PDB file of C-alpha atoms in Angstrom:
ATOM      1  CA  MET A   1     100.272  78.348  63.338  1.00 41.00           C
ATOM      2  CA  ALA A   2      96.778  78.073  61.953  1.00 63.00           C
ATOM      3  CA  VAL A   3      95.811  75.101  59.951  1.00 63.00           C
ATOM      4  CA  LYS A   4      95.401  76.157  56.320  1.00 76.00           C
ATOM      5  CA  HIS A   5      94.140  72.910  54.749  1.00 87.00           C
ATOM      6  CA  PHE A   6      92.213  69.946  56.018  1.00 92.00           C
ATOM      7  CA  ARG A   7      94.945  67.745  54.919  1.00 90.00           C
ATOM      8  CA  GLU A   8      97.190  69.098  57.844  1.00 92.00           C
ATOM      9  CA  LEU A   9      94.540  67.954  60.432  1.00 94.00           C
ATOM     10  CA  GLU A  10      95.794  64.925  62.410  1.00 96.00           C
ATOM     11  CA  VAL A  11      92.082  63.887  62.920  1.00 97.00           C
ATOM     12  CA  TRP A  12      91.372  63.943  59.154  1.00 97.00           C
ATOM     13  CA  LYS A  13      94.612  61.656  58.718  1.00 98.00           C
ATOM     14  CA  LYS A  14      93.256  59.146  61.428  1.00 98.00           C
ATOM     15  CA  ALA A  15      89.847  59.345  59.838  1.00 98.00           C
ATOM     16  CA  ILE A  16      91.276  58.425  56.535  1.00 98.00           C
ATOM     17  CA  GLU A  17      93.034  55.405  58.040  1.00 98.00           C
ATOM     18  CA  LEU A  18      89.833  54.329  59.632  1.00 98.00           C
ATOM     19  CA  VAL A  19      88.101  54.384  56.143  1.00 98.00           C
ATOM     20  CA  ILE A  20      90.940  52.238  54.639  1.00 98.00           C
ATOM     21  CA  GLY A  21      90.598  49.764  57.611  1.00 98.00           C
ATOM     22  CA  CYS A  22      86.836  49.633  57.124  1.00 98.00           C
ATOM     23  CA  TYR A  23      87.156  48.987  53.357  1.00 98.00           C
ATOM     24  CA  ARG A  24      89.610  46.283  53.905  1.00 97.00           C
ATOM     25  CA  HIS A  25      87.519  44.490  56.444  1.00 97.00           C
ATOM     26  CA  THR A  26      84.183  44.868  54.561  1.00 97.00           C
ATOM     27  CA  ASP A  27      85.951  43.411  51.406  1.00 95.00           C
ATOM     28  CA  LEU A  28      85.591  40.049  53.265  1.00 93.00           C
ATOM     29  CA  PHE A  29      81.836  40.367  53.949  1.00 96.00           C
ATOM     30  CA  PRO A  30      79.350  38.125  52.327  1.00 94.00           C
ATOM     31  CA  ALA A  31      78.300  39.365  48.795  1.00 93.00           C
ATOM     32  CA  LYS A  32      74.608  39.444  49.974  1.00 94.00           C
ATOM     33  CA  GLU A  33      75.731  42.435  52.157  1.00 93.00           C
ATOM     34  CA  GLN A  34      77.288  44.402  49.362  1.00 91.00           C
ATOM     35  CA  PHE A  35      74.193  46.773  49.490  1.00 92.00           C
ATOM     36  CA  GLY A  36      73.578  46.407  53.084  1.00 94.00           C
ATOM     37  CA  LEU A  37      76.132  46.499  55.887  1.00 97.00           C
ATOM     38  CA  THR A  38      79.123  46.862  53.454  1.00 97.00           C
ATOM     39  CA  SER A  39      77.743  49.913  51.812  1.00 97.00           C
ATOM     40  CA  GLN A  40      76.481  51.424  55.120  1.00 98.00           C
ATOM     41  CA  ILE A  41      79.893  50.861  56.879  1.00 98.00           C
ATOM     42  CA  ARG A  42      81.727  52.468  54.035  1.00 98.00           C
ATOM     43  CA  ARG A  43      79.613  55.429  53.714  1.00 98.00           C
ATOM     44  CA  ALA A  44      79.741  56.197  57.351  1.00 98.00           C
ATOM     45  CA  ALA A  45      83.403  55.945  57.561  1.00 98.00           C
ATOM     46  CA  VAL A  46      83.811  58.114  54.521  1.00 98.00           C
ATOM     47  CA  SER A  47      81.399  60.562  56.012  1.00 98.00           C
ATOM     48  CA  VAL A  48      83.697  61.275  59.051  1.00 98.00           C
ATOM     49  CA  SER A  49      86.673  62.278  56.955  1.00 98.00           C
ATOM     50  CA  ALA A  50      84.470  64.021  54.454  1.00 98.00           C
ATOM     51  CA  ASN A  51      82.679  66.225  57.049  1.00 98.00           C
ATOM     52  CA  ILE A  52      86.131  67.090  58.762  1.00 97.00           C
ATOM     53  CA  ALA A  53      87.328  68.233  55.352  1.00 97.00           C
ATOM     54  CA  GLU A  54      84.219  70.161  54.421  1.00 96.00           C
ATOM     55  CA  GLY A  55      83.891  71.884  57.806  1.00 96.00           C
ATOM     56  CA  GLN A  56      87.513  72.973  57.870  1.00 94.00           C
ATOM     57  CA  ALA A  57      86.982  74.472  54.327  1.00 93.00           C
ATOM     58  CA  ARG A  58      84.115  76.655  55.531  1.00 90.00           C
ATOM     59  CA  PHE A  59      84.594  80.337  56.235  1.00 85.00           C
ATOM     60  CA  HIS A  60      83.157  80.350  59.776  1.00 92.00           C
ATOM     61  CA  THR A  61      84.053  78.470  62.937  1.00 93.00           C
ATOM     62  CA  ALA A  62      80.351  77.805  63.590  1.00 94.00           C
ATOM     63  CA  GLU A  63      80.205  75.852  60.211  1.00 96.00           C
ATOM     64  CA  PHE A  64      83.272  73.830  61.178  1.00 95.00           C
ATOM     65  CA  LEU A  65      81.682  72.950  64.482  1.00 96.00           C
ATOM     66  CA  TYR A  66      78.478  71.879  62.626  1.00 97.00           C
ATOM     67  CA  HIS A  67      80.439  69.619  60.307  1.00 97.00           C
ATOM     68  CA  LEU A  68      82.404  68.172  63.241  1.00 98.00           C
ATOM     69  CA  SER A  69      79.189  67.343  64.925  1.00 97.00           C
ATOM     70  CA  VAL A  70      77.936  65.401  61.798  1.00 98.00           C
ATOM     71  CA  ALA A  71      81.407  63.675  61.659  1.00 98.00           C
ATOM     72  CA  SER A  72      80.716  62.680  65.358  1.00 98.00           C
ATOM     73  CA  GLY A  73      77.200  61.320  64.441  1.00 98.00           C
ATOM     74  CA  SER A  74      78.718  59.336  61.654  1.00 98.00           C
ATOM     75  CA  LEU A  75      81.378  57.819  63.885  1.00 98.00           C
ATOM     76  CA  ALA A  76      78.598  56.670  66.361  1.00 98.00           C
ATOM     77  CA  GLU A  77      76.813  55.186  63.291  1.00 98.00           C
ATOM     78  CA  LEU A  78      79.977  53.442  62.149  1.00 98.00           C
ATOM     79  CA  GLU A  79      80.498  51.815  65.644  1.00 98.00           C
ATOM     80  CA  THR A  80      76.999  50.700  65.677  1.00 98.00           C
ATOM     81  CA  LEU A  81      77.250  49.051  62.240  1.00 98.00           C
ATOM     82  CA  LEU A  82      80.722  47.485  63.181  1.00 98.00           C
ATOM     83  CA  GLU A  83      79.160  46.093  66.298  1.00 98.00           C
ATOM     84  CA  ILE A  84      76.252  44.604  64.276  1.00 97.00           C
ATOM     85  CA  SER A  85      78.691  43.057  61.735  1.00 97.00           C
ATOM     86  CA  SER A  86      80.518  41.398  64.532  1.00 97.00           C
ATOM     87  CA  ARG A  87      77.342  39.997  66.061  1.00 97.00           C
ATOM     88  CA  LEU A  88      76.458  38.546  62.606  1.00 97.00           C
ATOM     89  CA  GLY A  89      79.861  36.925  62.489  1.00 96.00           C
ATOM     90  CA  TYR A  90      81.274  39.049  59.776  1.00 97.00           C
ATOM     91  CA  LEU A  91      84.037  40.554  61.867  1.00 96.00           C
ATOM     92  CA  GLN A  92      86.221  38.632  64.333  1.00 96.00           C
ATOM     93  CA  ARG A  93      86.462  39.962  67.675  1.00 96.00           C
ATOM     94  CA  ARG A  94      90.086  41.252  67.062  1.00 97.00           C
ATOM     95  CA  GLU A  95      89.008  42.985  63.887  1.00 97.00           C
ATOM     96  CA  LEU A  96      86.240  44.693  65.798  1.00 97.00           C
ATOM     97  CA  GLU A  97      88.372  45.792  68.558  1.00 98.00           C
ATOM     98  CA  GLN A  98      90.949  47.188  66.176  1.00 97.00           C
ATOM     99  CA  LEU A  99      88.216  49.133  64.228  1.00 98.00           C
ATOM    100  CA  LEU A 100      86.707  50.361  67.390  1.00 98.00           C
ATOM    101  CA  ALA A 101      89.973  51.446  68.709  1.00 98.00           C
ATOM    102  CA  GLY A 102      90.377  53.607  65.626  1.00 98.00           C
ATOM    103  CA  CYS A 103      86.927  55.005  66.166  1.00 98.00           C
ATOM    104  CA  SER A 104      87.706  55.953  69.814  1.00 98.00           C
ATOM    105  CA  GLU A 105      90.848  57.677  68.793  1.00 98.00           C
ATOM    106  CA  VAL A 106      89.090  59.680  66.073  1.00 98.00           C
ATOM    107  CA  GLY A 107      86.193  60.471  68.499  1.00 98.00           C
ATOM    108  CA  ARG A 108      88.602  61.703  71.197  1.00 98.00           C
ATOM    109  CA  MET A 109      90.394  63.844  68.618  1.00 98.00           C
ATOM    110  CA  LEU A 110      87.074  65.319  67.188  1.00 98.00           C
ATOM    111  CA  HIS A 111      86.189  66.155  70.830  1.00 97.00           C
ATOM    112  CA  ARG A 112      89.346  68.010  71.416  1.00 97.00           C
ATOM    113  CA  LEU A 113      89.150  69.772  68.164  1.00 96.00           C
ATOM    114  CA  ARG A 114      85.466  70.822  68.965  1.00 96.00           C
ATOM    115  CA  GLN A 115      86.627  72.216  72.397  1.00 95.00           C
ATOM    116  CA  ALA A 116      89.400  74.221  70.735  1.00 93.00           C
ATOM    117  CA  LEU A 117      87.217  75.700  68.362  1.00 93.00           C
ATOM    118  CA  GLN A 118      84.534  76.605  70.857  1.00 92.00           C
ATOM    119  CA  ARG A 119      87.152  78.484  72.808  1.00 88.00           C
ATOM    120  CA  LYS A 120      88.069  80.313  69.481  1.00 79.00           C
ATOM    121  CA  LYS A 121      84.496  80.936  68.549  1.00 68.00           C
ATOM    122  CA  PRO A 122      83.798  83.845  71.190  1.00 64.00           C
ATOM    123  CA  ALA A 123      86.991  85.643  70.307  1.00 61.00           C
ATOM    124  CA  GLU A 124      85.842  85.641  66.626  1.00 59.00           C
ATOM    125  CA  GLN A 125      82.356  86.969  67.641  1.00 58.00           C
ATOM    126  CA  GLY A 126      83.976  89.841  69.304  1.00 52.00           C
ATOM    127  CA  ARG A 127      85.707  90.835  66.077  1.00 49.00           C
ATOM    128  CA  SER A 128      82.447  91.017  64.050  1.00 46.00           C
TER     129      SER A 128
END
């Protein structure tokens, strides 16, 4: 059965969980980071789930693949920002590991979804 809405995608659901985790942990960052790391982490995390949703809502597989690529880039950005936050002492090691585990899970899911869509793409082109 084909996915009819992005809310049905498990990767989108996991990405939303990651956003919530990032918001909760950055709530504890120093006030001086409100417009720095806090804002960047939140925007990168939101970008992952938002690009999954936007891509799934597009009409062509190639567009979905493009947005999944953007989501993957935002995920790498998020991991980098989390590492920086940890090294600055804003995240405890356990918190960092928890958030990075979420990033890894979403990353694996994005990779599998991209592979599935790439297999589907040649079949779509044959119907054009």
